Amino acid sequence: MHVVVCGALVENGAVLLVHRSPTRRAYPDLWDLPGGHVEAGESELQALAREMHEELGVHIVAESSSRLGDLHAGSGEDAVHVGVWQIRDWVGSPTNRAPEEHDDIAWVGIGELGGLPLVFGALPALLRSLPEPDRLPRRDEARTTASPSGP
């Protein structure tokens, strides 16, 4: 079984998604949360911090991260267990630092997720379960924020 983590950077009622390149072997040409495989010796939170930095160039504030839930796909040797985390605070402005993996990134309104081709169909319901205060703008004035936009 493959263990994967992904992170929901939520701001102004929107979540940052990555569009998986059409050339990817697994789940090509679909929208997903950024993340990746947990490596040997890593905790999920350590892997999440590493992946967010590698893929988006941001440093997550570990204390601001909380587990939203788990998603599962595939079976047998191809089975994937995905730990989904909400990240309330991070340092840096997200940019696509993994263009070989993702051909686009976008802030998408949580209410607009159902209309996108997503890796996991359960993702919109999971993100809609966030408490309302977590959908408010972040108070970190040291960063500039991107406005929500569709893909």
PDB file of C-alpha atoms in Angstrom:
ATOM      1  CA  MET A   1       0.000   0.000   0.000  1.00  0.00           C
ATOM      2  CA  HIS A   2       1.223   3.484  -0.883  1.00  0.00           C
ATOM      3  CA  VAL A   3       0.884   6.142   1.820  1.00  0.00           C
ATOM      4  CA  VAL A   4       0.344   9.661   0.521  1.00  0.00           C
ATOM      5  CA  VAL A   5      -0.372  13.023   2.154  1.00  0.00           C
ATOM      6  CA  CYS A   6      -1.967  16.083   0.643  1.00  0.00           C
ATOM      7  CA  GLY A   7      -2.579  19.534   2.018  1.00  0.00           C
ATOM      8  CA  ALA A   8      -5.475  21.943   1.710  1.00  0.00           C
ATOM      9  CA  LEU A   9      -4.194  25.499   1.818  1.00  0.00           C
ATOM     10  CA  VAL A  10      -7.433  27.380   2.477  1.00  0.00           C
ATOM     11  CA  GLU A  11      -7.778  31.138   2.161  1.00  0.00           C
ATOM     12  CA  ASN A  12     -10.696  33.473   1.505  1.00  0.00           C
ATOM     13  CA  GLY A  13     -13.106  30.574   1.001  1.00  0.00           C
ATOM     14  CA  ALA A  14     -10.889  28.977  -1.630  1.00  0.00           C
ATOM     15  CA  VAL A  15      -8.471  26.058  -1.690  1.00  0.00           C
ATOM     16  CA  LEU A  16      -5.283  25.805  -3.713  1.00  0.00           C
ATOM     17  CA  LEU A  17      -5.425  22.964  -6.242  1.00  0.00           C
ATOM     18  CA  VAL A  18      -2.808  21.583  -8.605  1.00  0.00           C
ATOM     19  CA  HIS A  19      -3.642  20.234 -12.063  1.00  0.00           C
ATOM     20  CA  ARG A  20      -1.874  16.940 -12.693  1.00  0.00           C
ATOM     21  CA  SER A  21      -0.035  16.919 -15.993  1.00  0.00           C
ATOM     22  CA  PRO A  22      -1.689  14.905 -18.799  1.00  0.00           C
ATOM     23  CA  THR A  23       1.546  12.898 -19.060  1.00  0.00           C
ATOM     24  CA  ARG A  24       1.402  11.621 -15.452  1.00  0.00           C
ATOM     25  CA  ARG A  25       1.078   7.852 -15.115  1.00  0.00           C
ATOM     26  CA  ALA A  26      -1.319   8.053 -12.170  1.00  0.00           C
ATOM     27  CA  TYR A  27      -4.419  10.236 -12.366  1.00  0.00           C
ATOM     28  CA  PRO A  28      -3.405  12.345 -15.388  1.00  0.00           C
ATOM     29  CA  ASP A  29      -5.238  15.556 -16.351  1.00  0.00           C
ATOM     30  CA  LEU A  30      -7.136  15.881 -13.038  1.00  0.00           C
ATOM     31  CA  TRP A  31      -7.221  18.486 -10.266  1.00  0.00           C
ATOM     32  CA  ASP A  32      -5.913  17.519  -6.832  1.00  0.00           C
ATOM     33  CA  LEU A  33      -4.536  18.894  -3.604  1.00  0.00           C
ATOM     34  CA  PRO A  34      -0.755  19.247  -3.581  1.00  0.00           C
ATOM     35  CA  GLY A  35       1.161  16.480  -1.827  1.00  0.00           C
ATOM     36  CA  GLY A  36       2.950  13.221  -2.370  1.00  0.00           C
ATOM     37  CA  HIS A  37       4.315   9.983  -0.971  1.00  0.00           C
ATOM     38  CA  VAL A  38       5.423   9.581   2.624  1.00  0.00           C
ATOM     39  CA  GLU A  39       9.034   8.422   2.542  1.00  0.00           C
ATOM     40  CA  ALA A  40      10.553   5.836   4.887  1.00  0.00           C
ATOM     41  CA  GLY A  41      11.186   7.306   8.319  1.00  0.00           C
ATOM     42  CA  GLU A  42       8.906  10.322   7.787  1.00  0.00           C
ATOM     43  CA  SER A  43       5.742  11.130   9.679  1.00  0.00           C
ATOM     44  CA  GLU A  44       2.787  12.332   7.623  1.00  0.00           C
ATOM     45  CA  LEU A  45       3.334  15.882   8.879  1.00  0.00           C
ATOM     46  CA  GLN A  46       7.034  15.785   7.930  1.00  0.00           C
ATOM     47  CA  ALA A  47       6.138  14.508   4.464  1.00  0.00           C
ATOM     48  CA  LEU A  48       3.470  17.187   4.130  1.00  0.00           C
ATOM     49  CA  ALA A  49       5.963  19.942   5.005  1.00  0.00           C
ATOM     50  CA  ARG A  50       8.503  18.545   2.525  1.00  0.00           C
ATOM     51  CA  GLU A  51       5.970  18.167  -0.284  1.00  0.00           C
ATOM     52  CA  MET A  52       4.484  21.653   0.195  1.00  0.00           C
ATOM     53  CA  HIS A  53       7.965  23.130  -0.042  1.00  0.00           C
ATOM     54  CA  GLU A  54       9.008  21.012  -3.046  1.00  0.00           C
ATOM     55  CA  GLU A  55       5.806  21.547  -5.015  1.00  0.00           C
ATOM     56  CA  LEU A  56       4.742  25.067  -3.992  1.00  0.00           C
ATOM     57  CA  GLY A  57       7.747  26.703  -2.354  1.00  0.00           C
ATOM     58  CA  VAL A  58       5.878  27.356   0.897  1.00  0.00           C
ATOM     59  CA  HIS A  59       6.844  26.484   4.449  1.00  0.00           C
ATOM     60  CA  ILE A  60       3.869  25.276   6.445  1.00  0.00           C
ATOM     61  CA  VAL A  61       3.426  26.158  10.093  1.00  0.00           C
ATOM     62  CA  ALA A  62       3.123  22.652  11.526  1.00  0.00           C
ATOM     63  CA  GLU A  63       1.075  23.782  14.539  1.00  0.00           C
ATOM     64  CA  SER A  64      -1.553  25.193  12.156  1.00  0.00           C
ATOM     65  CA  SER A  65      -2.070  21.856  10.400  1.00  0.00           C
ATOM     66  CA  SER A  66      -4.816  19.425  11.310  1.00  0.00           C
ATOM     67  CA  ARG A  67      -5.964  16.174   9.776  1.00  0.00           C
ATOM     68  CA  LEU A  68      -9.216  16.468   7.821  1.00  0.00           C
ATOM     69  CA  GLY A  69      -9.642  12.807   6.961  1.00  0.00           C
ATOM     70  CA  ASP A  70      -8.510   9.887   4.870  1.00  0.00           C
ATOM     71  CA  LEU A  71      -9.172   8.869   1.286  1.00  0.00           C
ATOM     72  CA  HIS A  72      -8.542   5.492  -0.318  1.00  0.00           C
ATOM     73  CA  ALA A  73      -8.074   4.376  -3.914  1.00  0.00           C
ATOM     74  CA  GLY A  74      -7.054   1.272  -5.784  1.00  0.00           C
ATOM     75  CA  SER A  75      -6.530  -2.217  -4.425  1.00  0.00           C
ATOM     76  CA  GLY A  76      -3.772  -4.742  -3.879  1.00  0.00           C
ATOM     77  CA  GLU A  77      -0.312  -3.448  -4.761  1.00  0.00           C
ATOM     78  CA  ASP A  78      -1.860  -0.312  -6.268  1.00  0.00           C
ATOM     79  CA  ALA A  79      -3.798   0.602  -3.109  1.00  0.00           C
ATOM     80  CA  VAL A  80      -3.297   4.186  -1.965  1.00  0.00           C
ATOM     81  CA  HIS A  81      -4.072   5.608   1.474  1.00  0.00           C
ATOM     82  CA  VAL A  82      -4.215   9.418   1.440  1.00  0.00           C
ATOM     83  CA  GLY A  83      -4.061  11.504   4.604  1.00  0.00           C
ATOM     84  CA  VAL A  84      -5.745  14.859   3.912  1.00  0.00           C
ATOM     85  CA  TRP A  85      -4.558  17.802   6.016  1.00  0.00           C
ATOM     86  CA  GLN A  86      -5.817  21.345   6.380  1.00  0.00           C
ATOM     87  CA  ILE A  87      -3.030  23.927   6.544  1.00  0.00           C
ATOM     88  CA  ARG A  88      -4.166  27.180   8.143  1.00  0.00           C
ATOM     89  CA  ASP A  89      -0.871  29.051   8.016  1.00  0.00           C
ATOM     90  CA  TRP A  90       2.186  29.018   5.805  1.00  0.00           C
ATOM     91  CA  VAL A  91       5.055  31.276   4.834  1.00  0.00           C
ATOM     92  CA  GLY A  92       5.578  32.246   1.209  1.00  0.00           C
ATOM     93  CA  SER A  93       3.411  32.640  -1.864  1.00  0.00           C
ATOM     94  CA  PRO A  94       2.499  29.362  -3.552  1.00  0.00           C
ATOM     95  CA  THR A  95       4.004  28.900  -7.005  1.00  0.00           C
ATOM     96  CA  ASN A  96       4.258  25.848  -9.239  1.00  0.00           C
ATOM     97  CA  ARG A  97       7.727  24.519  -8.448  1.00  0.00           C
ATOM     98  CA  ALA A  98       7.002  21.082  -9.952  1.00  0.00           C
ATOM     99  CA  PRO A  99       6.000  21.791 -13.583  1.00  0.00           C
ATOM    100  CA  GLU A 100       6.908  18.211 -14.561  1.00  0.00           C
ATOM    101  CA  GLU A 101       4.129  17.037 -12.221  1.00  0.00           C
ATOM    102  CA  HIS A 102       1.570  19.848 -12.494  1.00  0.00           C
ATOM    103  CA  ASP A 103       0.823  22.044 -15.470  1.00  0.00           C
ATOM    104  CA  ASP A 104      -1.249  24.552 -13.452  1.00  0.00           C
ATOM    105  CA  ILE A 105      -2.215  25.650  -9.950  1.00  0.00           C
ATOM    106  CA  ALA A 106      -5.319  27.650  -9.037  1.00  0.00           C
ATOM    107  CA  TRP A 107      -7.288  28.982  -6.092  1.00  0.00           C
ATOM    108  CA  VAL A 108     -10.753  27.462  -6.412  1.00  0.00           C
ATOM    109  CA  GLY A 109     -13.788  28.370  -4.346  1.00  0.00           C
ATOM    110  CA  ILE A 110     -14.804  25.502  -2.087  1.00  0.00           C
ATOM    111  CA  GLY A 111     -18.332  25.712  -3.487  1.00  0.00           C
ATOM    112  CA  GLU A 112     -16.979  25.347  -7.056  1.00  0.00           C
ATOM    113  CA  LEU A 113     -15.092  22.078  -6.510  1.00  0.00           C
ATOM    114  CA  GLY A 114     -17.965  19.832  -7.566  1.00  0.00           C
ATOM    115  CA  GLY A 115     -17.713  21.045 -11.166  1.00  0.00           C
ATOM    116  CA  LEU A 116     -14.062  20.058 -11.613  1.00  0.00           C
ATOM    117  CA  PRO A 117     -12.545  16.746 -12.687  1.00  0.00           C
ATOM    118  CA  LEU A 118     -10.931  15.740  -9.383  1.00  0.00           C
ATOM    119  CA  VAL A 119      -8.741  12.794  -8.426  1.00  0.00           C
ATOM    120  CA  PHE A 120     -11.046  12.112  -5.468  1.00  0.00           C
ATOM    121  CA  GLY A 121     -14.774  12.748  -5.811  1.00  0.00           C
ATOM    122  CA  ALA A 122     -15.093  12.886  -2.006  1.00  0.00           C
ATOM    123  CA  LEU A 123     -12.844  15.948  -1.772  1.00  0.00           C
ATOM    124  CA  PRO A 124     -15.573  18.633  -2.066  1.00  0.00           C
ATOM    125  CA  ALA A 125     -17.580  17.144   0.813  1.00  0.00           C
ATOM    126  CA  LEU A 126     -14.454  16.838   2.949  1.00  0.00           C
ATOM    127  CA  LEU A 127     -13.559  20.502   2.398  1.00  0.00           C
ATOM    128  CA  ARG A 128     -17.138  21.703   2.913  1.00  0.00           C
ATOM    129  CA  SER A 129     -16.945  20.140   6.373  1.00  0.00           C
ATOM    130  CA  LEU A 130     -14.452  22.801   7.455  1.00  0.00           C
ATOM    131  CA  PRO A 131     -15.812  25.091  10.186  1.00  0.00           C
ATOM    132  CA  GLU A 132     -16.819  28.527   8.944  1.00  0.00           C
ATOM    133  CA  PRO A 133     -14.025  30.443  10.757  1.00  0.00           C
ATOM    134  CA  ASP A 134     -11.488  28.515   8.684  1.00  0.00           C
ATOM    135  CA  ARG A 135     -12.999  29.998   5.552  1.00  0.00           C
ATOM    136  CA  LEU A 136     -12.301  33.565   6.650  1.00  0.00           C
ATOM    137  CA  PRO A 137      -9.328  35.476   5.235  1.00  0.00           C
ATOM    138  CA  ARG A 138      -6.060  34.806   6.989  1.00  0.00           C
ATOM    139  CA  ARG A 139      -4.721  37.586   9.154  1.00  0.00           C
ATOM    140  CA  ASP A 140      -1.132  37.162   8.032  1.00  0.00           C
ATOM    141  CA  GLU A 141      -0.498  40.589   6.552  1.00  0.00           C
ATOM    142  CA  ALA A 142       3.144  39.826   5.799  1.00  0.00           C
ATOM    143  CA  ARG A 143       2.099  37.836   2.733  1.00  0.00           C
ATOM    144  CA  THR A 144       0.223  38.901  -0.333  1.00  0.00           C
ATOM    145  CA  THR A 145      -2.771  36.765  -1.179  1.00  0.00           C
ATOM    146  CA  ALA A 146      -4.023  35.588  -4.528  1.00  0.00           C
ATOM    147  CA  SER A 147      -7.684  36.069  -5.163  1.00  0.00           C
ATOM    148  CA  PRO A 148      -9.799  32.955  -5.683  1.00  0.00           C
ATOM    149  CA  SER A 149     -10.184  31.993  -9.295  1.00  0.00           C
ATOM    150  CA  GLY A 150     -11.400  28.989 -11.182  1.00  0.00           C
ATOM    151  CA  PRO A 151      -9.207  26.795 -13.394  1.00  0.00           C
TER     152      PRO A 151
END
